[in-house]
C-alpha atoms as one frame of an Amber mdcrd trajectory, in Angstrom:
protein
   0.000   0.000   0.000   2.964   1.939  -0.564   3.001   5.454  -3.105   4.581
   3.630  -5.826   2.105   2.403  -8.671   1.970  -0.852  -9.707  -0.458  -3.196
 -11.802  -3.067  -5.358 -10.236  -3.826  -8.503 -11.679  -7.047  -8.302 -13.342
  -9.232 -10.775 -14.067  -9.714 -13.058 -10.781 -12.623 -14.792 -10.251 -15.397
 -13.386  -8.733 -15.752 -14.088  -5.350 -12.518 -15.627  -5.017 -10.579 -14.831
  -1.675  -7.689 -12.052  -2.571  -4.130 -13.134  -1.110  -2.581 -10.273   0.374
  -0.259  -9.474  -2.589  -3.282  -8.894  -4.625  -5.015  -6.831  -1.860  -1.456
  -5.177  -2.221  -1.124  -4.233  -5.422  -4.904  -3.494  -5.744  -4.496  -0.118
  -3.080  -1.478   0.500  -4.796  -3.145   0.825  -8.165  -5.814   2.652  -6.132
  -3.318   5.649  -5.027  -1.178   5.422  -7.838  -0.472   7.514 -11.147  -2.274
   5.160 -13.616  -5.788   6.263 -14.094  -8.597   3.747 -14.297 -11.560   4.151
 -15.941 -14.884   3.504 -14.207 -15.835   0.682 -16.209 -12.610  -1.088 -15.337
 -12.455  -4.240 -14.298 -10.684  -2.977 -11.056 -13.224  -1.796  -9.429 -15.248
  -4.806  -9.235 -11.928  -6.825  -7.755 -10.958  -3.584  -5.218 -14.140  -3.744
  -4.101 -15.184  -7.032  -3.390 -11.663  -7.333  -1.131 -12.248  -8.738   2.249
  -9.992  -5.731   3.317  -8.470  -7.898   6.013  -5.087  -7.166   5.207  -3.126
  -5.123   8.107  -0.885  -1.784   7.302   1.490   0.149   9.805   0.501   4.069
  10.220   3.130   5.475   8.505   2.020   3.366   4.812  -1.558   4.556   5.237
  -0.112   8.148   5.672   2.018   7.675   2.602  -1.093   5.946   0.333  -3.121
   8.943   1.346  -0.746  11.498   0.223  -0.381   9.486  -3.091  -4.024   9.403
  -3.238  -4.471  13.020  -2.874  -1.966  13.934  -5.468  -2.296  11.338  -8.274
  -6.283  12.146  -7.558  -5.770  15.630  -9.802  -4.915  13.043 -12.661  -7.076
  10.109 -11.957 -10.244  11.452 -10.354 -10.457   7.754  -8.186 -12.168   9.550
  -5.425 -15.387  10.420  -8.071 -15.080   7.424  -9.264 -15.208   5.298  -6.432
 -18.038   7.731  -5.056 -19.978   7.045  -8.188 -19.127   2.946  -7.796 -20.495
   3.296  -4.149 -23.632   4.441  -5.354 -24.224   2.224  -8.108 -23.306  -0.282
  -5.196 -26.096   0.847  -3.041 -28.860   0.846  -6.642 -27.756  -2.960  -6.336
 -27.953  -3.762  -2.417 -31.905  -2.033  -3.162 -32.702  -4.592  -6.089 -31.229
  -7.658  -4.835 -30.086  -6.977  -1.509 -27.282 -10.042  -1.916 -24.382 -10.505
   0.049 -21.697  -9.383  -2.114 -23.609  -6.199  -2.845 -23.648  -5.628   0.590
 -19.741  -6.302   0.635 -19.270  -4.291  -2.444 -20.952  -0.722  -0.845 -19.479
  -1.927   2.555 -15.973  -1.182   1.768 -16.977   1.726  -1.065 -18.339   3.758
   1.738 -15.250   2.544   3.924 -12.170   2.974   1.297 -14.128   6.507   0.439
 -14.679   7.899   4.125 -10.957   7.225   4.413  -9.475   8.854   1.746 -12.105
  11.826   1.486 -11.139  12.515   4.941  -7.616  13.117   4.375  -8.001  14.888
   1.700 -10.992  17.543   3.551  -8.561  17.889   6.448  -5.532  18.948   4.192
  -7.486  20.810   1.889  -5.388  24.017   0.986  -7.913  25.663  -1.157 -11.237
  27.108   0.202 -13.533  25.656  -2.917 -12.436  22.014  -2.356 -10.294  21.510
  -5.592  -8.424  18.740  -4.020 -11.547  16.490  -4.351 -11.185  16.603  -8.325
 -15.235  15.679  -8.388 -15.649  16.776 -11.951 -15.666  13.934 -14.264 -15.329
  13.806 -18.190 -19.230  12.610 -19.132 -17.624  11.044 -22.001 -16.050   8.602
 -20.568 -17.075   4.858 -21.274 -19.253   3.503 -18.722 -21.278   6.714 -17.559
 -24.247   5.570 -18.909 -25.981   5.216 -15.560 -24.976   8.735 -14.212 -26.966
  11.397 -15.470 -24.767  14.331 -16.803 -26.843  16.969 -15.860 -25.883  15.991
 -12.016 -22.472  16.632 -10.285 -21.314  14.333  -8.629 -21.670  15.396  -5.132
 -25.516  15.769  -6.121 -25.461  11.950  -6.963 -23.563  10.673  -4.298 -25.649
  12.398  -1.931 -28.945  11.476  -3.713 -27.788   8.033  -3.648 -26.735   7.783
  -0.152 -29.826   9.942   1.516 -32.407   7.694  -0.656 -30.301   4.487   0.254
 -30.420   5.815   4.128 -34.480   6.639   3.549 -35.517   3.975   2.166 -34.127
   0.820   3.658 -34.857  -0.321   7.008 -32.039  -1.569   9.088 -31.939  -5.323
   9.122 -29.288  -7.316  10.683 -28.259  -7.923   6.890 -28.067  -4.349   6.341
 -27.273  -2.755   9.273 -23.348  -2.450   8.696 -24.137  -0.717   5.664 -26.140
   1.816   7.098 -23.757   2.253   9.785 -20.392   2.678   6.915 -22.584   5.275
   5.184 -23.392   6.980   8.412 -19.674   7.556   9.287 -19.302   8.736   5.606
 -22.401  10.921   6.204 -20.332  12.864   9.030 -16.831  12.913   6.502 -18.547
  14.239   3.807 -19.880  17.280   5.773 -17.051  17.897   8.173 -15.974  20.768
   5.719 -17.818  22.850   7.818 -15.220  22.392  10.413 -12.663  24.104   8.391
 -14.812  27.111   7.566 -15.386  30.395   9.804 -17.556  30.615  12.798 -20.032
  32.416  11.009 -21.665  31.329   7.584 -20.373  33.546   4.650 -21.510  33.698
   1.075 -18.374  32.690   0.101 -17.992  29.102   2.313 -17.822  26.073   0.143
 -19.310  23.195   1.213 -20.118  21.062  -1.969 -21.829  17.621  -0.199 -23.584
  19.112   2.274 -24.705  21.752  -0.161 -25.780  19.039  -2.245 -27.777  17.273
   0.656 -29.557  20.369   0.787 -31.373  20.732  -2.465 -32.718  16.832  -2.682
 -36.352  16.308  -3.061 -38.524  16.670  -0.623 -39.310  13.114   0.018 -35.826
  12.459   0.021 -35.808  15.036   3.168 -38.378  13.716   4.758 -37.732  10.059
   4.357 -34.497  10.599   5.696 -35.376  12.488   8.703 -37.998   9.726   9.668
 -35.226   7.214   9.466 -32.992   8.653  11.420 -35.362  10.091  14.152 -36.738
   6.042  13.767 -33.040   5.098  14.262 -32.747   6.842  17.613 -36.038   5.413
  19.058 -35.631   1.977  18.016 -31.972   1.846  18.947 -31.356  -0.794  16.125
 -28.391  -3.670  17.611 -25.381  -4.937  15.605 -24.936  -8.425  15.603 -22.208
  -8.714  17.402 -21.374 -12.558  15.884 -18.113 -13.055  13.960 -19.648 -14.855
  11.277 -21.962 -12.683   8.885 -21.658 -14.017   5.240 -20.971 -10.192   4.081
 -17.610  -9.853   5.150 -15.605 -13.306   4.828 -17.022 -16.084   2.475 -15.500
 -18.915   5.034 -17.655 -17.313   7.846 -14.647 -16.090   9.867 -14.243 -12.809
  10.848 -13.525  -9.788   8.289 -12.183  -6.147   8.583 -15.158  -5.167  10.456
 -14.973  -7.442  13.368 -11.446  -6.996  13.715 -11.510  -3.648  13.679 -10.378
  -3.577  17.580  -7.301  -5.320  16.483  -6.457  -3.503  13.905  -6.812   0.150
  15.022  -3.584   0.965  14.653  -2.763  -0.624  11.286  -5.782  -0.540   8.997
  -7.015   2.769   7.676  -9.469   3.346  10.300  -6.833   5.471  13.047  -5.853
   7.843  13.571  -8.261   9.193  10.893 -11.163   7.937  12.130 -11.631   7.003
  15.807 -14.959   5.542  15.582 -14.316   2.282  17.412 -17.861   0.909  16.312
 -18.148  -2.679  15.704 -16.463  -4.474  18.430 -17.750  -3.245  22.551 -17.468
  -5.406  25.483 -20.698  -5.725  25.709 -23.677  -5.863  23.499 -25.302  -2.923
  25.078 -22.344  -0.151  23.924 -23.017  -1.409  20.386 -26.562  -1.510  20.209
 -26.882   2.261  20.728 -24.619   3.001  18.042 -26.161   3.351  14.890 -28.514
   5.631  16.864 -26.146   7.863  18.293 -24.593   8.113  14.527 -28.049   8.681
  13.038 -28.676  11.567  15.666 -25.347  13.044  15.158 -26.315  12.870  11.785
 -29.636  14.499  12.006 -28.242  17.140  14.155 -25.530  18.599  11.825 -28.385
  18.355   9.051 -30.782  20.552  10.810 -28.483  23.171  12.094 -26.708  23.733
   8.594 -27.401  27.383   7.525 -26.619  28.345   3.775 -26.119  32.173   2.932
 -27.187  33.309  -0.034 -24.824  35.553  -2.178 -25.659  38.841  -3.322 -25.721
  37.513  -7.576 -27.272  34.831  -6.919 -30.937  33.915  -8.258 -33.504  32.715
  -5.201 -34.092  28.946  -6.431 -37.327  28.179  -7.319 -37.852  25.023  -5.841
 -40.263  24.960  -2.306 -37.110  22.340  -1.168 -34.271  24.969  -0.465 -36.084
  28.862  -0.402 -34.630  31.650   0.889 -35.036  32.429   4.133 -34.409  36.807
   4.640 -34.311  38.945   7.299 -35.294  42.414   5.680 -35.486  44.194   8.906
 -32.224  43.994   9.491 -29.603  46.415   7.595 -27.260  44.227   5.716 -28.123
  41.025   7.436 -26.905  38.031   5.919 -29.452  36.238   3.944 -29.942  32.286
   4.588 -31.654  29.356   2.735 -33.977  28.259   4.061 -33.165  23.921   5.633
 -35.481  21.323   4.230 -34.148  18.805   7.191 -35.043  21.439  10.037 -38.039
  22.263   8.253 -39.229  18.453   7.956 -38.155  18.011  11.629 -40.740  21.090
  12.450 -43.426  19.642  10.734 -42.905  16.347  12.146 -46.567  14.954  13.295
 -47.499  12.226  16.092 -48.568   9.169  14.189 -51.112   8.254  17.034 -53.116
  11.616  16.531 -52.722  13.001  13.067 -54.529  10.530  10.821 -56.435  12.920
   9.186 -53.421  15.267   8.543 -51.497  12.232   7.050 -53.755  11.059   4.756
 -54.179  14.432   3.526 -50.423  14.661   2.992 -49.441  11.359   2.141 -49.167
  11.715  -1.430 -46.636  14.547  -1.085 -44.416  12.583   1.251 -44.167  15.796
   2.899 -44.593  14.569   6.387 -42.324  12.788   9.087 -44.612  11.150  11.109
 -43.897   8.731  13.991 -44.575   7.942  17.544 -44.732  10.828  19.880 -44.631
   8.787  22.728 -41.874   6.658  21.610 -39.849   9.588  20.752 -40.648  10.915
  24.234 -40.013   8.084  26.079 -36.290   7.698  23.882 -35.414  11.151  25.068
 -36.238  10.233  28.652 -33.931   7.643  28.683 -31.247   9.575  26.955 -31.254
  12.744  27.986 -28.067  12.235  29.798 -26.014  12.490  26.418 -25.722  16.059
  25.391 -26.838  15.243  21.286 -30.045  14.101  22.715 -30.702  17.269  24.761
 -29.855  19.473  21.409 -32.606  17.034  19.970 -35.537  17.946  22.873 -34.010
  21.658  22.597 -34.723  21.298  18.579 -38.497  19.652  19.155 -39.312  21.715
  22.033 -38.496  25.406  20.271 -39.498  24.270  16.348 -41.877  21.909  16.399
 -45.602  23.072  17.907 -46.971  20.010  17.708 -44.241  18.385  19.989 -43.759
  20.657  22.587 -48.091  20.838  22.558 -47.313  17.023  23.079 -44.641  17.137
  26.083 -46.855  19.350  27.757 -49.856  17.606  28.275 -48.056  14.749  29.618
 -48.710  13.427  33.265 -45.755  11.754  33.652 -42.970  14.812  32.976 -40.415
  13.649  35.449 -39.281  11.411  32.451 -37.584  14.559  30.841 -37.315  16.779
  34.088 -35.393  14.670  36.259 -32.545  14.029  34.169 -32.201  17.405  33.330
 -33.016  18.456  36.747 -29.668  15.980  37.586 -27.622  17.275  35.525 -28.017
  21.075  36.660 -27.331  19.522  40.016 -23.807  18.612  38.218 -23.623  21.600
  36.445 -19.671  21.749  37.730 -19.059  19.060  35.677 -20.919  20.399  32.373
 -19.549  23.103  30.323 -21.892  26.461  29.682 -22.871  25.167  26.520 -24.708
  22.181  28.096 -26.192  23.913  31.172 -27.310  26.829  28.531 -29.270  24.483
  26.600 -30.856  22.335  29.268 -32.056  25.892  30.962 -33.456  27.262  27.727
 -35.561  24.104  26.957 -36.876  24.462  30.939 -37.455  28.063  29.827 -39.706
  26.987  26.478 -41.735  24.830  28.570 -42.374  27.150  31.442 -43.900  29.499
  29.494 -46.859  27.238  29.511 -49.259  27.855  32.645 -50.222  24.290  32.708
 -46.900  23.092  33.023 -46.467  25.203  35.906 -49.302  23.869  37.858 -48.456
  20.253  36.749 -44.931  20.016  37.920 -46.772  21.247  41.997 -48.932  18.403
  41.695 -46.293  15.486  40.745 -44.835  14.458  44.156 -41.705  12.746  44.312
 -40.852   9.810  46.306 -37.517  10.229  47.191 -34.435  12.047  44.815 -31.346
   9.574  45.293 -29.160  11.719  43.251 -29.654  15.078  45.558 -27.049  14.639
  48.643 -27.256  17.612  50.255 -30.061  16.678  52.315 -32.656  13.841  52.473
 -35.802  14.527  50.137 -39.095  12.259  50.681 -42.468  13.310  49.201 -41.409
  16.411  47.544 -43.144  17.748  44.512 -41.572  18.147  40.782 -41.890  21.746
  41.173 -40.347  22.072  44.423 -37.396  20.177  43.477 -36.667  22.779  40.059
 -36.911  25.499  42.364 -34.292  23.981  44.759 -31.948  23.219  41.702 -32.840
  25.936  39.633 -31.507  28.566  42.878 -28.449  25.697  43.454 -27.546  26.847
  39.463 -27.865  30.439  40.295 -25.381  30.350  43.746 -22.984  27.684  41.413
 -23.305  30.798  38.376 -22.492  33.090  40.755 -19.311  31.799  42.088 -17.880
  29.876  39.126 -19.331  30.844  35.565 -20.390  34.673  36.222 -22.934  34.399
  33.260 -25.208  36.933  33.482 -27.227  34.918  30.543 -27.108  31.679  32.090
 -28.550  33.863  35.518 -30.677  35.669  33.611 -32.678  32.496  32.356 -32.726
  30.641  35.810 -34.545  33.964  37.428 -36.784  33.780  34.260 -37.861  30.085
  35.032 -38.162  30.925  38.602 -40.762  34.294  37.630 -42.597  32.125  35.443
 -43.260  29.612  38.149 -44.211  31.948  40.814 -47.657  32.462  40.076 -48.622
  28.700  39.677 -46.598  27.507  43.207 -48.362  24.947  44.842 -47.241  23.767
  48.290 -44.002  24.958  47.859 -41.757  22.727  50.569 -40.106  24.211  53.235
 -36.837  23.637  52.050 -37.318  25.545  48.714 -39.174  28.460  50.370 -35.835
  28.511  52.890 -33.609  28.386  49.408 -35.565  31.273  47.817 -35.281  33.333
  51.047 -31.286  32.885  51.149 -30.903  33.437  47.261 -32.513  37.070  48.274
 -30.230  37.309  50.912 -27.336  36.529  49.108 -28.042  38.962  46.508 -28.694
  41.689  48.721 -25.277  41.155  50.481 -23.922  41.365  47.238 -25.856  44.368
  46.241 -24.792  45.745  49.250 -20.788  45.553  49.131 -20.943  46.532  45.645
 -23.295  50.124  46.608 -20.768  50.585  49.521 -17.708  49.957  47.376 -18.956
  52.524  44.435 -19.615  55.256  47.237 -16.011  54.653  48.227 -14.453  54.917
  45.245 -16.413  58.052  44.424 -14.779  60.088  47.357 -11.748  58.579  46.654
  -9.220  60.492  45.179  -7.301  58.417  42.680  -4.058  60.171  41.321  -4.472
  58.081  37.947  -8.513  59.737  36.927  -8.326  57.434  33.801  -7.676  54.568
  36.215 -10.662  55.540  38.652 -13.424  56.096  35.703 -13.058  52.318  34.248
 -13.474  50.438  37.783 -16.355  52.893  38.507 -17.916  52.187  35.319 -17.060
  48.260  36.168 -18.944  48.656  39.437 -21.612  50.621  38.114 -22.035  47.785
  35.568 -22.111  44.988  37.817 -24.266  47.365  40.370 -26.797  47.772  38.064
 -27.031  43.452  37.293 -27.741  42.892  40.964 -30.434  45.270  40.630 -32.070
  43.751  38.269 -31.307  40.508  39.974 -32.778  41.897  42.590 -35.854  43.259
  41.293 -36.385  40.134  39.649 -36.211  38.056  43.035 -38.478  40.412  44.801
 -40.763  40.363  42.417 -40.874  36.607  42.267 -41.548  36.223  46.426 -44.232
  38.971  45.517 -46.585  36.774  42.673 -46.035  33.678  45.171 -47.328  35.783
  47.850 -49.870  37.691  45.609 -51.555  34.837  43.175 -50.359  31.299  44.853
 -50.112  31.995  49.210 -53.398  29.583  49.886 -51.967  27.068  48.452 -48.518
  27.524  50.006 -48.154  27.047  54.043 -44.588  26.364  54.184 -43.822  29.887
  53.396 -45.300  32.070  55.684 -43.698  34.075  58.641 -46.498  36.665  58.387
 -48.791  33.952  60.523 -46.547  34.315  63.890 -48.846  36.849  65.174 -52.447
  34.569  63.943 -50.469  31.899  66.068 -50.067  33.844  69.189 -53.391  34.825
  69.141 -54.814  31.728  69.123 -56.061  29.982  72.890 -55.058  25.910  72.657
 -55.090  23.979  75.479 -52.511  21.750  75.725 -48.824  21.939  73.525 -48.991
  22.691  69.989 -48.088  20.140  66.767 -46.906  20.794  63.343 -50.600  19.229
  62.456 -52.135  21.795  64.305 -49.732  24.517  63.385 -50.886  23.917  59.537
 -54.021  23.930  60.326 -54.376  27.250  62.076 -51.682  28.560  59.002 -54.520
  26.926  56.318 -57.415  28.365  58.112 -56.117  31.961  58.101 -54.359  31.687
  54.641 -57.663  31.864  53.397 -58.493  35.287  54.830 -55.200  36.427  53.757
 -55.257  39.760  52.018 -52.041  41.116  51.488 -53.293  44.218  51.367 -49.810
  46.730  51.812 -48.223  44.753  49.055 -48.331  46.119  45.805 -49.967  43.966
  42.996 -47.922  43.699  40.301 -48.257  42.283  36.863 -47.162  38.609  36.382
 -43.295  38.207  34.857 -43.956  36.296  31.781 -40.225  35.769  29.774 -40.116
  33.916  26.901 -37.433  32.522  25.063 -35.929  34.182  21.290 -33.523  32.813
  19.473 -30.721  34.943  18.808 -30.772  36.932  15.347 -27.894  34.508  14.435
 -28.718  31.324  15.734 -26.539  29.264  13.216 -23.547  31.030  14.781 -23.960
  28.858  18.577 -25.932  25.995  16.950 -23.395  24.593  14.025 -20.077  24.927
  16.230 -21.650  23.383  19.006 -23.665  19.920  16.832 -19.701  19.816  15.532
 -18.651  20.045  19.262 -20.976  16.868  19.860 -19.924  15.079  17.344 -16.491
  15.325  18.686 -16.905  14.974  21.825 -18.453  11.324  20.415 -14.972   9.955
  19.041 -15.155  11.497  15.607 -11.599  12.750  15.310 -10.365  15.665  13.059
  -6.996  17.368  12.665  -6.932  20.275  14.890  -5.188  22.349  12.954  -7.691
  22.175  10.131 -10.186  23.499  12.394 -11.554  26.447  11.986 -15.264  26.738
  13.063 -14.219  27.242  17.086 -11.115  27.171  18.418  -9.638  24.198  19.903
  -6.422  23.442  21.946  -4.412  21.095  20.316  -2.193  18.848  22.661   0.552
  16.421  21.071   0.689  12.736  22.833   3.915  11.657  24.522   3.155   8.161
  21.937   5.827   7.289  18.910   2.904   8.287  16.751   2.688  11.735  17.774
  -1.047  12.250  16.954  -2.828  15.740  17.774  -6.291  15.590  19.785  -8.766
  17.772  19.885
């Protein structure tokens, strides 16, 4: 597999096992000088390879430099593209093993090479991939020429992907094209934080402008994907990969990570786990990742350029804005909106059917998946993505009874918000945001009462409600904000939760009323040293004026938060007390003086305490407190959404073992660190 060409031997019998010369001389053909054409016989015998040969790191370095410069001259990465799809027309008609083979390592020998290639790309219009292809060429006759062939490839893999259910048969397949899925649009990584008319991305691109039942079909799938949680046959003897039934590439790939072409490329280590459970979730967690980049892609439109036609990829302007960028709009995020529950929406359907317009599935499956998998950060983006663009959804999540199943894990992890980053407690606050704006999810998270909360350690909690328990952690997030993080966003949306709760308390417990009394405290403290500090430094006389102006107009900044903090606290103690103090005992002081007037013979009890407390919190009045109007916030995207939402889905996806030079990285910035090992690979 060296960079020197040399000539495979042609003409081998189908099917017949290659000896590891062949398999040889086949990838050296592959990365060589000598150009192919695509109806060469070569391509059947690459191929159908059982690719269980082994290579040191250094060779596949070397083949992939060969590849990428003898690829100017022989175009073997369209070609192979363009064999992988014609590989995946045949797995759809016959579905036989050797098709299966045959797209198998396509989508393999491609991801590997593209990869390379997309990560040492010196040119911003990817003209290292050498996609164009000369129509005239013999054996084109099943590739239309009016497509490129980024268009076809992606046509062919998105219908292949849409279309076919995952079968142990086929689920390898749609795991390889998966993983080629996430290659293919990683050139967003090595483009700008913020989308620009003049970004490049051709596959991705190409995704974008399918047909619309293409979109849809493919959404389903992988939304399907996530729910079902597919398994791979973990066996060692499935007839696609080794014709004597022993084990192939793909089972050995655990072996073999540091020889094949799989590291230190690509760091999926997918098809062998020590135990059946760590590979069953996988083609999920691929087919979210997946979904996720799709959604989140934004596309700006350039000044010349014509608005498309087509109602698949529109444009998507913001007029009111002075020289705002202009987007396209996404088919896959607006499929995902649309998405109906399958249950409930017959009439819908039918009506829509013949488009093939509409993703429709489960609701409750897809809300029970989330439950259990809320504790991975792609499937929060995922509730974040239903929650905020799809009505029908979030309509859905509300009027469940049972919404512990999405609270408490994201209740948990606020309570280990020191291990999170911002990004992930940002996101699990803004969907508790969406969903309190909703006045019967406030009242329905009073009435669910907890058992017990084993993951709270701070103090033993038995029969206390849903809504007590956000209010505890919710506070816990603000004190943690305060003294870590110092995000006046992040604080911003835990006060807003909190004001939108206020009104709808019901039997707030003791311990939360005693956690909302001390945040006030704490702030006022705060509020305090800060006032006393600016009056200081106002009579101060500072020799250096320039000096003395910035940290006043620091503290006067910071002053002028806690206010608002402040305000915002007050004002949430005032609606309980207002709208919800019947219904909440545990939080009132005021009664000391109904309790001292009250003749009891004999000692008082905490029965008899509450009941003198519910008697008289029915006469309650409240008449020196002012009445204000309930805090309502609700949550807005930013003007620029794309500019959090595509760095962070790429974040995911490598924070889920895809690996990608560092120093091609461009979309965020990352800290690259170089390993003590012989092999001196860079992390991200």
């Amino acid at each position: 597999m060296g960079a020197a060409p040399s000539t495979p031997r042609l003409g081998a019998v189908a099917g017949a096992p290659a000896s590891p010369g062949a398999a040889e001389q086949m990838f050296a053909a592959l990365v060589g000088g000598k150009a192919y054409p695509i109806s060469s016989e070569f391509w059947r015998q690459l191929l159908e390879l059982p690719l269980t040969q082994q290579w040191p790191r250094d060779r596949v370095l070397q083949a992939c430099h060969a590849f990428a410069q003898n690829n100017y001259h022989t175009k073997h990465l369209a070609k192979i593209l363009i064999h992988l799809v014609w590989c995946l027309q045949e797995c759809m008609a016959e579905s036989s093993h050797a098709a299966y083979r045959k797209a198998i390592n396509a989508a393999y020998i491609s991801s590997i090479f593209l990869k390379f290639i997309i990560e040492n790309a010196k040119t911003d219009n990817w003209q290292e991939l050498s996609l164009e292809i000369d129509n005239d060429e013999k054996g084109l006759e099943n590739f239309p020429s009016e497509q490129s062939v980024e268009y076809f490839l992606m046509r062919g893999v998105l219908n292949y992907i849409g279309s076919v259910d995952v079968s142990p048969e086929s689920c390898y397949l749609h795991h390889e094209l998966l993983n080629l899925m996430l290659v293919l649009m990683s050139t967003q990584l090595c483009s700008g934080p913020s989308p620009e008319p003049k970004d490049v991305h051709p596959f991705i691109d190409a995704a974008m402008l399918q047909d619309s039942s293409i979109v849809s079909s493919v959404v389903q799938k992988l939304l399907l994907n996530f729910v079902k949680r597919p398994q791979i046959p973990l066996n060692g003897s499935h007839p696609a990969f080794s014709d004597d039934g022993g084990p192939g590439v793909l089972q050995r790939v655990g072996s073999a990570a540091a020889n094949f072409v799989l590291l230190p490329y690509y760091t999926f280590n997918y098809l062998v786990s020590s135990n059946a459970e760590g590979a069953s979730s996988q083609l999920a967690d691929n087919s979210l990742l997946v979904l996720l980049i799709l959604i989140h892609y934004r596309k700006c439109i350039t000044m010349s350029e014509s608005f498309p036609s087509s109602d698949v990829y529109t444009s998507d302007l913001n007029t009111n804005v002075k020289d705002a960028p202009a987007f396209h709009d996404n088919p896959y995020y607006k499929a995902l909106s649309n998405a109906k529950d399958s249950q409930y929406d017959r009439a819908d359907v039918e009506g829509n059917a013949q488009n093939g317009l509409v993703v429709r599935l489960s609701f409750a499956s897809l809300f029970d998946a989330l439950g259990t998998c809320l504790k991975d950060e792609s499937s929060v983006l995922l509730l974040y993505s239903l929650v905020h663009g799809n009505c029908d959804f979030q309509e859905y999540v509300l009027v469940r009874t049972d919404l512990d199943t999405l609270l408490m894990p994201i209740l948990e992890m606020l309570y280990n918000a020191s291990r999170k980053t911002s990004n992930q407690i940002y996101m699990l606050l803004i969907v508790l945001l969406i969903l309190s704006q909703d006045s019967t999810f406030n009242a329905s998270v009073h009435k669910l009462v907890l058992p017990s909360v084993p993951w709270y350690h701070e103090r033993l909690m038995h029969q206390t409600s849903l809504g007590s328990l956000m209010v505890v952690i919710l506070i816990r997030t603000i004190k943690y904000n305060l003294s870590k993080l110092r995000d006046v966003y992040l604080h911003t949306n835990c006060l807003a939760i909190l004001a939108n709760m206020a009104p709808h308390v019901h039997r707030l417990s003791a311990y939360a009323s005693q956690r909302l009394v001390s945040l006030f405290d704490m702030l006022s403290r705060k509020y305090t040293k800060l006032a006393e500090l600016k009056n200081d430094k106002a009579i101060k006389v500072i020799s250096d004026q320039i000096e003395a102006d910035n940290i006043s107009d620091d503290t006067s900044t910071e002053l002028h938060i806690y206010t608002d903090f402040l305000r915002i606290v007050l004002e949430i103690i005032n609606a309980i007390l207002t709208y919800a103090l019947p219904r909440n005992p545990e939080v009132l002081d005021f009664f000391n003086s109904r309790m001292d007037m009250q003749q009891l013979d004999g000692e008082w009890s905490v029965d008899k305490v509450l009941e003198v407390i519910n008697k008289n919190c029915r006469s309650w009045r409240g008449e020196g407190m002012k009445m204000f109007t309930q805090l309502r916030f609700t949550y807005e995207q930013e003007s620029h959404p794309e500019e959090f939402f595509i760095p962070y889905a790429w974040r995911v996806v490598l924070s889920r073992g895809f690996s990608f030079n560092p120093g091609a990285i461009n979309l965020f910035p990352v800290e690259i660190h170089v390993d003590d090992e012989p092999s001196g690979e860079q992390k991200v």
